[in-house]
Amino acid sequence: MTALGFTQHDHAKCVRSGLAAAEAQCRARKLRLTPVRRRALEILLSEHRALGAYDLLARLSEEGLGSQPPVAYRALDFLVKAGFAHKVEALNAYLACAHLGDDHAPAFLICRACRSVAETATTPRQGRLGAAAEEAGFLIERTVVEAQGLCPACRKAAA
Amino acid sequence: MTALGFTQHDHAKCVRSGLAAAEAQCRARKLRLTPVRRRALEILLSEHRALGAYDLLARLSEEGLGSQPPVAYRALDFLVKAGFAHKVEALNAYLACAHLGDDHAPAFLICRACRSVAETATTPRQGRLGAAAEEAGFLIERTVVEAQGLCPACRKAAA
DNA sequence: TGGCTATTGATATGTTATAACATACAAGGT
DNA sequence: ACCTTGTATGTTATAACATATCAATAGCCA
Ligand SMILES: [Zn+2]
Ligand SMILES: [Zn+2]
Ligand SMILES: [Zn+2]
Ligand SMILES: [Zn+2]
């Protein structure tokens, strides 16, 4: 499970396989991938960046798929709950999951220059955080792990 | 550097020593701990919870220390930049630093029941996140590490 | 078919954060 | 004392992010 997003790759395939995986999951788990939800996921999959809810809404609305905030937030809520997308807390923005199907605790590498985001994974119950929680008697239910900095390309450009 | 916040302790001392440490830092680094900034820090120190900017603003405003959003945001911006407070991204809220003076990468344990927050520390460049960044060629400048779940007291109460 | 539930449509509102511009005030040089 | 420069505040307005509510509709199953 290595971090994509910064490297060159067949991006059309990201979109296709992401959608296909989501469809399969929905069939298996009896979830309804309605037109708005499906298109929202496709839009998120179409870039390795986090989109704000209102960015997403603008695109949906261009296509006549709704024009009010709840439309975007409901779609995002569904996608996040289903595990098809994640919220990037440090940006208040949303990103298609890059490891759709795998059960995982996501972590993000966020470039402050080009705003691209790569998803990787953590093992929150291990490591220092897990140890601190253990010591404190704290029960971890969810973790937010996000690194901000410079992606390889922007790092090179800065030098 | 163990996580406080969930355990019983002499809290008046947290406030006193926090303020004293901030004052010392300001002298040493030629920063200006103005009345609004000082009082904002004192308010944050007075609880081991994260306060929203508007919560803080409400308290400041009760005391005639300003009534418009920028007042709170400027004070918070100063405190965060100086390292006297942290933003908890998952809550969009702010918390006094519990390890004032030490250079550290903060991490938080956030109780979803009582909303208390304990600060601990991470070593972001080590561990899985650091390894993923290394592999991707990503330069980490700042990390957000936050765990949500149940503190010991609320865990016991739930059982 | 009828009743149930999930989803959508629509309006309004709540919450968090910043832009923009004007003013006050402290520090340092002349 | 006077000016200059930079930092901090005051003030208004607005951008950006998120949810509450309620009515209408579509899919599902007994
Ligand atoms: Zn994922
Ligand atoms: Zn970049
Ligand atoms: Zn701290
Ligand atoms: Zn608790």
PDB file of N, CA and C in Angstrom, chain B residues 34-128:
ATOM      1  N   THR B  34       0.450  40.790  24.897  1.00  0.00           N
ATOM      2  CA  THR B  34      -0.459  41.909  25.193  1.00  0.00           C
ATOM      3  C   THR B  34      -1.639  41.415  26.044  1.00  0.00           C
ATOM      4  N   PRO B  35      -2.433  42.334  26.578  1.00  0.00           N
ATOM      5  CA  PRO B  35      -3.537  41.920  27.454  1.00  0.00           C
ATOM      6  C   PRO B  35      -4.482  40.902  26.806  1.00  0.00           C
ATOM      7  N   VAL B  36      -4.881  41.134  25.563  1.00  0.00           N
ATOM      8  CA  VAL B  36      -5.798  40.191  24.918  1.00  0.00           C
ATOM      9  C   VAL B  36      -5.136  38.821  24.772  1.00  0.00           C
ATOM     10  N   ARG B  37      -3.913  38.823  24.328  1.00  0.00           N
ATOM     11  CA  ARG B  37      -3.201  37.560  24.120  1.00  0.00           C
ATOM     12  C   ARG B  37      -3.017  36.816  25.444  1.00  0.00           C
ATOM     13  N   ARG B  38      -2.642  37.575  26.448  1.00  0.00           N
ATOM     14  CA  ARG B  38      -2.408  36.974  27.749  1.00  0.00           C
ATOM     15  C   ARG B  38      -3.690  36.371  28.308  1.00  0.00           C
ATOM     16  N   ARG B  39      -4.748  37.127  28.203  1.00  0.00           N
ATOM     17  CA  ARG B  39      -6.028  36.649  28.735  1.00  0.00           C
ATOM     18  C   ARG B  39      -6.542  35.461  27.915  1.00  0.00           C
ATOM     19  N   ALA B  40      -6.324  35.496  26.606  1.00  0.00           N
ATOM     20  CA  ALA B  40      -6.750  34.382  25.755  1.00  0.00           C
ATOM     21  C   ALA B  40      -6.026  33.106  26.171  1.00  0.00           C
ATOM     22  N   LEU B  41      -4.739  33.233  26.413  1.00  0.00           N
ATOM     23  CA  LEU B  41      -3.970  32.064  26.834  1.00  0.00           C
ATOM     24  C   LEU B  41      -4.467  31.563  28.187  1.00  0.00           C
ATOM     25  N   GLU B  42      -4.747  32.510  29.081  1.00  0.00           N
ATOM     26  CA  GLU B  42      -5.220  32.129  30.405  1.00  0.00           C
ATOM     27  C   GLU B  42      -6.551  31.373  30.309  1.00  0.00           C
ATOM     28  N   ILE B  43      -7.420  31.839  29.428  1.00  0.00           N
ATOM     29  CA  ILE B  43      -8.714  31.165  29.238  1.00  0.00           C
ATOM     30  C   ILE B  43      -8.500  29.751  28.700  1.00  0.00           C
ATOM     31  N   LEU B  44      -7.622  29.626  27.725  1.00  0.00           N
ATOM     32  CA  LEU B  44      -7.355  28.293  27.174  1.00  0.00           C
ATOM     33  C   LEU B  44      -6.720  27.396  28.239  1.00  0.00           C
ATOM     34  N   LEU B  45      -5.802  27.958  28.989  1.00  0.00           N
ATOM     35  CA  LEU B  45      -5.129  27.164  30.025  1.00  0.00           C
ATOM     36  C   LEU B  45      -6.102  26.708  31.092  1.00  0.00           C
ATOM     37  N   SER B  46      -7.180  27.474  31.253  1.00  0.00           N
ATOM     38  CA  SER B  46      -8.080  27.176  32.368  1.00  0.00           C
ATOM     39  C   SER B  46      -8.891  25.906  32.142  1.00  0.00           C
ATOM     40  N   GLU B  47      -8.786  25.318  30.938  1.00  0.00           N
ATOM     41  CA  GLU B  47      -9.407  24.008  30.794  1.00  0.00           C
ATOM     42  C   GLU B  47      -8.615  23.088  29.876  1.00  0.00           C
ATOM     43  N   HIS B  48      -8.745  21.800  30.154  1.00  0.00           N
ATOM     44  CA  HIS B  48      -8.116  20.819  29.268  1.00  0.00           C
ATOM     45  C   HIS B  48      -9.119  20.383  28.218  1.00  0.00           C
ATOM     46  N   ARG B  49      -9.707  21.404  27.581  1.00  0.00           N
ATOM     47  CA  ARG B  49     -10.600  21.174  26.462  1.00  0.00           C
ATOM     48  C   ARG B  49     -10.216  22.152  25.373  1.00  0.00           C
ATOM     49  N   ALA B  50     -10.619  21.819  24.155  1.00  0.00           N
ATOM     50  CA  ALA B  50     -10.366  22.751  23.065  1.00  0.00           C
ATOM     51  C   ALA B  50     -11.546  23.704  22.963  1.00  0.00           C
ATOM     52  N   LEU B  51     -11.256  24.984  22.865  1.00  0.00           N
ATOM     53  CA  LEU B  51     -12.308  25.990  22.724  1.00  0.00           C
ATOM     54  C   LEU B  51     -12.360  26.471  21.289  1.00  0.00           C
ATOM     55  N   GLY B  52     -13.570  26.673  20.784  1.00  0.00           N
ATOM     56  CA  GLY B  52     -13.726  27.287  19.477  1.00  0.00           C
ATOM     57  C   GLY B  52     -13.368  28.760  19.548  1.00  0.00           C
ATOM     58  N   ALA B  53     -13.003  29.338  18.412  1.00  0.00           N
ATOM     59  CA  ALA B  53     -12.621  30.741  18.388  1.00  0.00           C
ATOM     60  C   ALA B  53     -13.762  31.618  18.907  1.00  0.00           C
ATOM     61  N   TYR B  54     -14.987  31.225  18.608  1.00  0.00           N
ATOM     62  CA  TYR B  54     -16.114  32.044  19.027  1.00  0.00           C
ATOM     63  C   TYR B  54     -16.441  31.849  20.515  1.00  0.00           C
ATOM     64  N   ASP B  55     -16.112  30.697  21.053  1.00  0.00           N
ATOM     65  CA  ASP B  55     -16.223  30.516  22.501  1.00  0.00           C
ATOM     66  C   ASP B  55     -15.261  31.457  23.206  1.00  0.00           C
ATOM     67  N   LEU B  56     -14.038  31.448  22.698  1.00  0.00           N
ATOM     68  CA  LEU B  56     -13.028  32.326  23.269  1.00  0.00           C
ATOM     69  C   LEU B  56     -13.471  33.780  23.140  1.00  0.00           C
ATOM     70  N   LEU B  57     -13.955  34.120  21.970  1.00  0.00           N
ATOM     71  CA  LEU B  57     -14.391  35.498  21.726  1.00  0.00           C
ATOM     72  C   LEU B  57     -15.469  35.905  22.725  1.00  0.00           C
ATOM     73  N   ALA B  58     -16.392  34.991  22.985  1.00  0.00           N
ATOM     74  CA  ALA B  58     -17.475  35.311  23.922  1.00  0.00           C
ATOM     75  C   ALA B  58     -16.908  35.659  25.294  1.00  0.00           C
ATOM     76  N   ARG B  59     -15.928  34.876  25.726  1.00  0.00           N
ATOM     77  CA  ARG B  59     -15.369  35.159  27.053  1.00  0.00           C
ATOM     78  C   ARG B  59     -14.583  36.456  27.076  1.00  0.00           C
ATOM     79  N   LEU B  60     -13.814  36.682  26.026  1.00  0.00           N
ATOM     80  CA  LEU B  60     -13.049  37.928  25.963  1.00  0.00           C
ATOM     81  C   LEU B  60     -14.010  39.110  25.970  1.00  0.00           C
ATOM     82  N   SER B  61     -15.071  38.946  25.223  1.00  0.00           N
ATOM     83  CA  SER B  61     -15.985  40.066  25.049  1.00  0.00           C
ATOM     84  C   SER B  61     -16.717  40.394  26.360  1.00  0.00           C
ATOM     85  N   GLU B  62     -17.002  39.362  27.167  1.00  0.00           N
ATOM     86  CA  GLU B  62     -17.577  39.612  28.502  1.00  0.00           C
ATOM     87  C   GLU B  62     -16.706  40.558  29.328  1.00  0.00           C
ATOM     88  N   GLU B  63     -15.418  40.504  29.046  1.00  0.00           N
ATOM     89  CA  GLU B  63     -14.492  41.298  29.843  1.00  0.00           C
ATOM     90  C   GLU B  63     -14.065  42.569  29.133  1.00  0.00           C
ATOM     91  N   GLY B  64     -14.762  42.875  28.054  1.00  0.00           N
ATOM     92  CA  GLY B  64     -14.464  44.110  27.342  1.00  0.00           C
ATOM     93  C   GLY B  64     -13.175  44.069  26.542  1.00  0.00           C
ATOM     94  N   LEU B  65     -12.717  42.850  26.238  1.00  0.00           N
ATOM     95  CA  LEU B  65     -11.465  42.741  25.473  1.00  0.00           C
ATOM     96  C   LEU B  65     -11.700  42.545  23.975  1.00  0.00           C
ATOM     97  N   GLY B  66     -12.756  43.120  23.470  1.00  0.00           N
ATOM     98  CA  GLY B  66     -12.981  43.011  22.029  1.00  0.00           C
ATOM     99  C   GLY B  66     -14.189  42.162  21.743  1.00  0.00           C
ATOM    100  N   SER B  67     -14.831  42.418  20.626  1.00  0.00           N
ATOM    101  CA  SER B  67     -16.099  41.747  20.386  1.00  0.00           C
ATOM    102  C   SER B  67     -16.225  41.198  18.971  1.00  0.00           C
ATOM    103  N   GLN B  68     -15.258  41.439  18.130  1.00  0.00           N
ATOM    104  CA  GLN B  68     -15.360  40.985  16.742  1.00  0.00           C
ATOM    105  C   GLN B  68     -14.436  39.805  16.482  1.00  0.00           C
ATOM    106  N   PRO B  69     -14.831  38.921  15.560  1.00  0.00           N
ATOM    107  CA  PRO B  69     -14.046  37.706  15.301  1.00  0.00           C
ATOM    108  C   PRO B  69     -12.541  37.927  15.163  1.00  0.00           C
ATOM    109  N   PRO B  70     -12.095  38.925  14.424  1.00  0.00           N
ATOM    110  CA  PRO B  70     -10.643  39.055  14.269  1.00  0.00           C
ATOM    111  C   PRO B  70      -9.893  39.157  15.596  1.00  0.00           C
ATOM    112  N   VAL B  71     -10.521  39.667  16.600  1.00  0.00           N
ATOM    113  CA  VAL B  71      -9.868  39.757  17.907  1.00  0.00           C
ATOM    114  C   VAL B  71      -9.456  38.364  18.371  1.00  0.00           C
ATOM    115  N   ALA B  72     -10.395  37.442  18.308  1.00  0.00           N
ATOM    116  CA  ALA B  72     -10.088  36.084  18.751  1.00  0.00           C
ATOM    117  C   ALA B  72      -9.095  35.416  17.802  1.00  0.00           C
ATOM    118  N   TYR B  73      -9.315  35.572  16.517  1.00  0.00           N
ATOM    119  CA  TYR B  73      -8.436  34.888  15.568  1.00  0.00           C
ATOM    120  C   TYR B  73      -7.013  35.414  15.619  1.00  0.00           C
ATOM    121  N   ARG B  74      -6.865  36.722  15.840  1.00  0.00           N
ATOM    122  CA  ARG B  74      -5.508  37.271  15.939  1.00  0.00           C
ATOM    123  C   ARG B  74      -4.806  36.756  17.183  1.00  0.00           C
ATOM    124  N   ALA B  75      -5.527  36.718  18.280  1.00  0.00           N
ATOM    125  CA  ALA B  75      -4.913  36.220  19.512  1.00  0.00           C
ATOM    126  C   ALA B  75      -4.519  34.760  19.324  1.00  0.00           C
ATOM    127  N   LEU B  76      -5.411  33.978  18.754  1.00  0.00           N
ATOM    128  CA  LEU B  76      -5.117  32.558  18.551  1.00  0.00           C
ATOM    129  C   LEU B  76      -3.948  32.379  17.598  1.00  0.00           C
ATOM    130  N   ASP B  77      -3.921  33.187  16.570  1.00  0.00           N
ATOM    131  CA  ASP B  77      -2.840  33.106  15.600  1.00  0.00           C
ATOM    132  C   ASP B  77      -1.497  33.359  16.276  1.00  0.00           C
ATOM    133  N   PHE B  78      -1.466  34.368  17.116  1.00  0.00           N
ATOM    134  CA  PHE B  78      -0.242  34.656  17.862  1.00  0.00           C
ATOM    135  C   PHE B  78       0.147  33.477  18.747  1.00  0.00           C
ATOM    136  N   LEU B  79      -0.814  32.978  19.506  1.00  0.00           N
ATOM    137  CA  LEU B  79      -0.519  31.903  20.455  1.00  0.00           C
ATOM    138  C   LEU B  79      -0.045  30.647  19.733  1.00  0.00           C
ATOM    139  N   VAL B  80      -0.681  30.345  18.612  1.00  0.00           N
ATOM    140  CA  VAL B  80      -0.297  29.146  17.861  1.00  0.00           C
ATOM    141  C   VAL B  80       1.092  29.321  17.257  1.00  0.00           C
ATOM    142  N   LYS B  81       1.327  30.481  16.646  1.00  0.00           N
ATOM    143  CA  LYS B  81       2.642  30.715  16.037  1.00  0.00           C
ATOM    144  C   LYS B  81       3.745  30.699  17.087  1.00  0.00           C
ATOM    145  N   ALA B  82       3.432  31.221  18.259  1.00  0.00           N
ATOM    146  CA  ALA B  82       4.438  31.256  19.321  1.00  0.00           C
ATOM    147  C   ALA B  82       4.627  29.888  19.970  1.00  0.00           C
ATOM    148  N   GLY B  83       3.696  28.970  19.661  1.00  0.00           N
ATOM    149  CA  GLY B  83       3.801  27.636  20.255  1.00  0.00           C
ATOM    150  C   GLY B  83       3.143  27.535  21.618  1.00  0.00           C
ATOM    151  N   PHE B  84       2.337  28.533  21.983  1.00  0.00           N
ATOM    152  CA  PHE B  84       1.680  28.520  23.294  1.00  0.00           C
ATOM    153  C   PHE B  84       0.342  27.784  23.232  1.00  0.00           C
ATOM    154  N   ALA B  85      -0.162  27.602  22.044  1.00  0.00           N
ATOM    155  CA  ALA B  85      -1.434  26.891  21.881  1.00  0.00           C
ATOM    156  C   ALA B  85      -1.366  26.094  20.581  1.00  0.00           C
ATOM    157  N   HIS B  86      -2.278  25.145  20.457  1.00  0.00           N
ATOM    158  CA  HIS B  86      -2.350  24.323  19.243  1.00  0.00           C
ATOM    159  C   HIS B  86      -3.768  24.358  18.697  1.00  0.00           C
ATOM    160  N   LYS B  87      -3.877  24.162  17.395  1.00  0.00           N
ATOM    161  CA  LYS B  87      -5.205  23.975  16.811  1.00  0.00           C
ATOM    162  C   LYS B  87      -5.486  22.488  16.730  1.00  0.00           C
ATOM    163  N   VAL B  88      -6.650  22.079  17.200  1.00  0.00           N
ATOM    164  CA  VAL B  88      -7.064  20.691  17.040  1.00  0.00           C
ATOM    165  C   VAL B  88      -7.906  20.632  15.768  1.00  0.00           C
ATOM    166  N   GLU B  89      -7.325  20.066  14.713  1.00  0.00           N
ATOM    167  CA  GLU B  89      -7.956  20.154  13.392  1.00  0.00           C
ATOM    168  C   GLU B  89      -9.286  19.422  13.338  1.00  0.00           C
ATOM    169  N   ALA B  90      -9.362  18.307  14.024  1.00  0.00           N
ATOM    170  CA  ALA B  90     -10.588  17.513  13.938  1.00  0.00           C
ATOM    171  C   ALA B  90     -11.765  18.214  14.613  1.00  0.00           C
ATOM    172  N   LEU B  91     -11.486  19.227  15.420  1.00  0.00           N
ATOM    173  CA  LEU B  91     -12.552  19.946  16.122  1.00  0.00           C
ATOM    174  C   LEU B  91     -12.670  21.399  15.676  1.00  0.00           C
ATOM    175  N   ASN B  92     -11.768  21.842  14.841  1.00  0.00           N
ATOM    176  CA  ASN B  92     -11.678  23.265  14.536  1.00  0.00           C
ATOM    177  C   ASN B  92     -11.729  24.066  15.831  1.00  0.00           C
ATOM    178  N   ALA B  93     -10.844  23.697  16.727  1.00  0.00           N
ATOM    179  CA  ALA B  93     -10.843  24.353  18.031  1.00  0.00           C
ATOM    180  C   ALA B  93      -9.407  24.419  18.553  1.00  0.00           C
ATOM    181  N   TYR B  94      -9.223  25.162  19.649  1.00  0.00           N
ATOM    182  CA  TYR B  94      -7.882  25.525  20.078  1.00  0.00           C
ATOM    183  C   TYR B  94      -7.654  25.149  21.538  1.00  0.00           C
ATOM    184  N   LEU B  95      -6.408  24.801  21.806  1.00  0.00           N
ATOM    185  CA  LEU B  95      -6.057  24.224  23.100  1.00  0.00           C
ATOM    186  C   LEU B  95      -4.729  24.811  23.553  1.00  0.00           C
ATOM    187  N   ALA B  96      -4.631  25.167  24.833  1.00  0.00           N
ATOM    188  CA  ALA B  96      -3.344  25.633  25.340  1.00  0.00           C
ATOM    189  C   ALA B  96      -2.346  24.483  25.299  1.00  0.00           C
ATOM    190  N   CYS B  97      -1.120  24.801  24.964  1.00  0.00           N
ATOM    191  CA  CYS B  97      -0.089  23.763  24.944  1.00  0.00           C
ATOM    192  C   CYS B  97       0.194  23.308  26.360  1.00  0.00           C
ATOM    193  N   ALA B  98       0.333  21.992  26.508  1.00  0.00           N
ATOM    194  CA  ALA B  98       0.572  21.421  27.834  1.00  0.00           C
ATOM    195  C   ALA B  98       2.064  21.186  28.080  1.00  0.00           C
ATOM    196  N   HIS B  99       2.875  21.460  27.084  1.00  0.00           N
ATOM    197  CA  HIS B  99       4.315  21.221  27.228  1.00  0.00           C
ATOM    198  C   HIS B  99       5.094  22.457  26.844  1.00  0.00           C
ATOM    199  N   LEU B 100       4.572  23.558  27.311  1.00  0.00           N
ATOM    200  CA  LEU B 100       5.090  24.854  26.918  1.00  0.00           C
ATOM    201  C   LEU B 100       6.572  24.984  27.252  1.00  0.00           C
ATOM    202  N   GLY B 101       7.324  25.359  26.261  1.00  0.00           N
ATOM    203  CA  GLY B 101       8.759  25.484  26.474  1.00  0.00           C
ATOM    204  C   GLY B 101       9.500  24.380  25.746  1.00  0.00           C
ATOM    205  N   ASP B 102       9.010  23.163  25.860  1.00  0.00           N
ATOM    206  CA  ASP B 102       9.643  22.059  25.142  1.00  0.00           C
ATOM    207  C   ASP B 102       9.351  22.199  23.652  1.00  0.00           C
ATOM    208  N   ASP B 103      10.305  21.845  22.854  1.00  0.00           N
ATOM    209  CA  ASP B 103      10.075  21.772  21.416  1.00  0.00           C
ATOM    210  C   ASP B 103       9.455  20.404  21.126  1.00  0.00           C
ATOM    211  N   HIS B 104       8.305  20.393  20.487  1.00  0.00           N
ATOM    212  CA  HIS B 104       7.634  19.112  20.313  1.00  0.00           C
ATOM    213  C   HIS B 104       6.649  19.133  19.151  1.00  0.00           C
ATOM    214  N   ALA B 105       6.356  17.953  18.641  1.00  0.00           N
ATOM    215  CA  ALA B 105       5.291  17.788  17.652  1.00  0.00           C
ATOM    216  C   ALA B 105       4.092  17.233  18.412  1.00  0.00           C
ATOM    217  N   PRO B 106       3.038  18.018  18.568  1.00  0.00           N
ATOM    218  CA  PRO B 106       1.940  17.606  19.423  1.00  0.00           C
ATOM    219  C   PRO B 106       1.066  16.520  18.800  1.00  0.00           C
ATOM    220  N   ALA B 107       0.435  15.751  19.661  1.00  0.00           N
ATOM    221  CA  ALA B 107      -0.579  14.790  19.253  1.00  0.00           C
ATOM    222  C   ALA B 107      -1.674  14.867  20.308  1.00  0.00           C
ATOM    223  N   PHE B 108      -2.892  14.539  19.921  1.00  0.00           N
ATOM    224  CA  PHE B 108      -4.002  14.728  20.850  1.00  0.00           C
ATOM    225  C   PHE B 108      -4.861  13.481  20.996  1.00  0.00           C
ATOM    226  N   LEU B 109      -5.329  13.286  22.215  1.00  0.00           N
ATOM    227  CA  LEU B 109      -6.321  12.253  22.501  1.00  0.00           C
ATOM    228  C   LEU B 109      -7.609  12.985  22.860  1.00  0.00           C
ATOM    229  N   ILE B 110      -8.623  12.801  22.042  1.00  0.00           N
ATOM    230  CA  ILE B 110      -9.847  13.599  22.141  1.00  0.00           C
ATOM    231  C   ILE B 110     -11.009  12.716  22.564  1.00  0.00           C
ATOM    232  N   CYS B 111     -11.603  13.004  23.714  1.00  0.00           N
ATOM    233  CA  CYS B 111     -12.737  12.193  24.157  1.00  0.00           C
ATOM    234  C   CYS B 111     -14.022  12.712  23.515  1.00  0.00           C
ATOM    235  N   ARG B 112     -14.741  11.822  22.830  1.00  0.00           N
ATOM    236  CA  ARG B 112     -15.953  12.256  22.134  1.00  0.00           C
ATOM    237  C   ARG B 112     -17.106  12.445  23.112  1.00  0.00           C
ATOM    238  N   ALA B 113     -16.976  11.908  24.327  1.00  0.00           N
ATOM    239  CA  ALA B 113     -18.073  12.003  25.293  1.00  0.00           C
ATOM    240  C   ALA B 113     -17.968  13.287  26.117  1.00  0.00           C
ATOM    241  N   CYS B 114     -16.844  13.495  26.775  1.00  0.00           N
ATOM    242  CA  CYS B 114     -16.737  14.667  27.656  1.00  0.00           C
ATOM    243  C   CYS B 114     -15.962  15.797  26.986  1.00  0.00           C
ATOM    244  N   ARG B 115     -15.491  15.556  25.795  1.00  0.00           N
ATOM    245  CA  ARG B 115     -14.805  16.578  24.996  1.00  0.00           C
ATOM    246  C   ARG B 115     -13.491  17.042  25.615  1.00  0.00           C
ATOM    247  N   SER B 116     -12.963  16.335  26.588  1.00  0.00           N
ATOM    248  CA  SER B 116     -11.659  16.720  27.093  1.00  0.00           C
ATOM    249  C   SER B 116     -10.585  16.267  26.104  1.00  0.00           C
ATOM    250  N   VAL B 117      -9.475  16.951  26.145  1.00  0.00           N
ATOM    251  CA  VAL B 117      -8.390  16.670  25.206  1.00  0.00           C
ATOM    252  C   VAL B 117      -7.086  16.584  25.970  1.00  0.00           C
ATOM    253  N   ALA B 118      -6.330  15.528  25.734  1.00  0.00           N
ATOM    254  CA  ALA B 118      -5.020  15.405  26.355  1.00  0.00           C
ATOM    255  C   ALA B 118      -3.958  15.555  25.272  1.00  0.00           C
ATOM    256  N   GLU B 119      -2.901  16.256  25.601  1.00  0.00           N
ATOM    257  CA  GLU B 119      -1.824  16.436  24.633  1.00  0.00           C
ATOM    258  C   GLU B 119      -0.690  15.490  24.948  1.00  0.00           C
ATOM    259  N   THR B 120      -0.185  14.857  23.907  1.00  0.00           N
ATOM    260  CA  THR B 120       1.013  14.051  24.064  1.00  0.00           C
ATOM    261  C   THR B 120       1.922  14.412  22.883  1.00  0.00           C
ATOM    262  N   ALA B 121       2.941  13.624  22.630  1.00  0.00           N
ATOM    263  CA  ALA B 121       3.880  14.022  21.584  1.00  0.00           C
ATOM    264  C   ALA B 121       4.108  12.881  20.599  1.00  0.00           C
ATOM    265  N   THR B 122       4.497  13.244  19.390  1.00  0.00           N
ATOM    266  CA  THR B 122       4.866  12.233  18.389  1.00  0.00           C
ATOM    267  C   THR B 122       6.258  12.512  17.865  1.00  0.00           C
ATOM    268  N   THR B 123       6.763  11.532  17.168  1.00  0.00           N
ATOM    269  CA  THR B 123       8.018  11.691  16.447  1.00  0.00           C
ATOM    270  C   THR B 123       7.705  11.366  14.996  1.00  0.00           C
ATOM    271  N   PRO B 124       7.136  12.346  14.297  1.00  0.00           N
ATOM    272  CA  PRO B 124       6.542  12.105  12.984  1.00  0.00           C
ATOM    273  C   PRO B 124       7.512  11.529  11.957  1.00  0.00           C
ATOM    274  N   ARG B 125       8.751  11.889  12.058  1.00  0.00           N
ATOM    275  CA  ARG B 125       9.683  11.430  11.033  1.00  0.00           C
ATOM    276  C   ARG B 125      10.060   9.965  11.211  1.00  0.00           C
ATOM    277  N   GLN B 126       9.724   9.444  12.383  1.00  0.00           N
ATOM    278  CA  GLN B 126       9.876   8.005  12.557  1.00  0.00           C
ATOM    279  C   GLN B 126       8.520   7.357  12.326  1.00  0.00           C
ATOM    280  N   GLY B 127       8.445   6.082  12.501  1.00  0.00           N
ATOM    281  CA  GLY B 127       7.153   5.417  12.366  1.00  0.00           C
ATOM    282  C   GLY B 127       6.694   5.293  10.928  1.00  0.00           C
ATOM    283  N   ARG B 128       5.474   4.802  10.765  1.00  0.00           N
ATOM    284  CA  ARG B 128       4.989   4.489   9.419  1.00  0.00           C
ATOM    285  C   ARG B 128       4.808   5.714   8.552  1.00  0.00           C
TER     286      ARG B 128
END
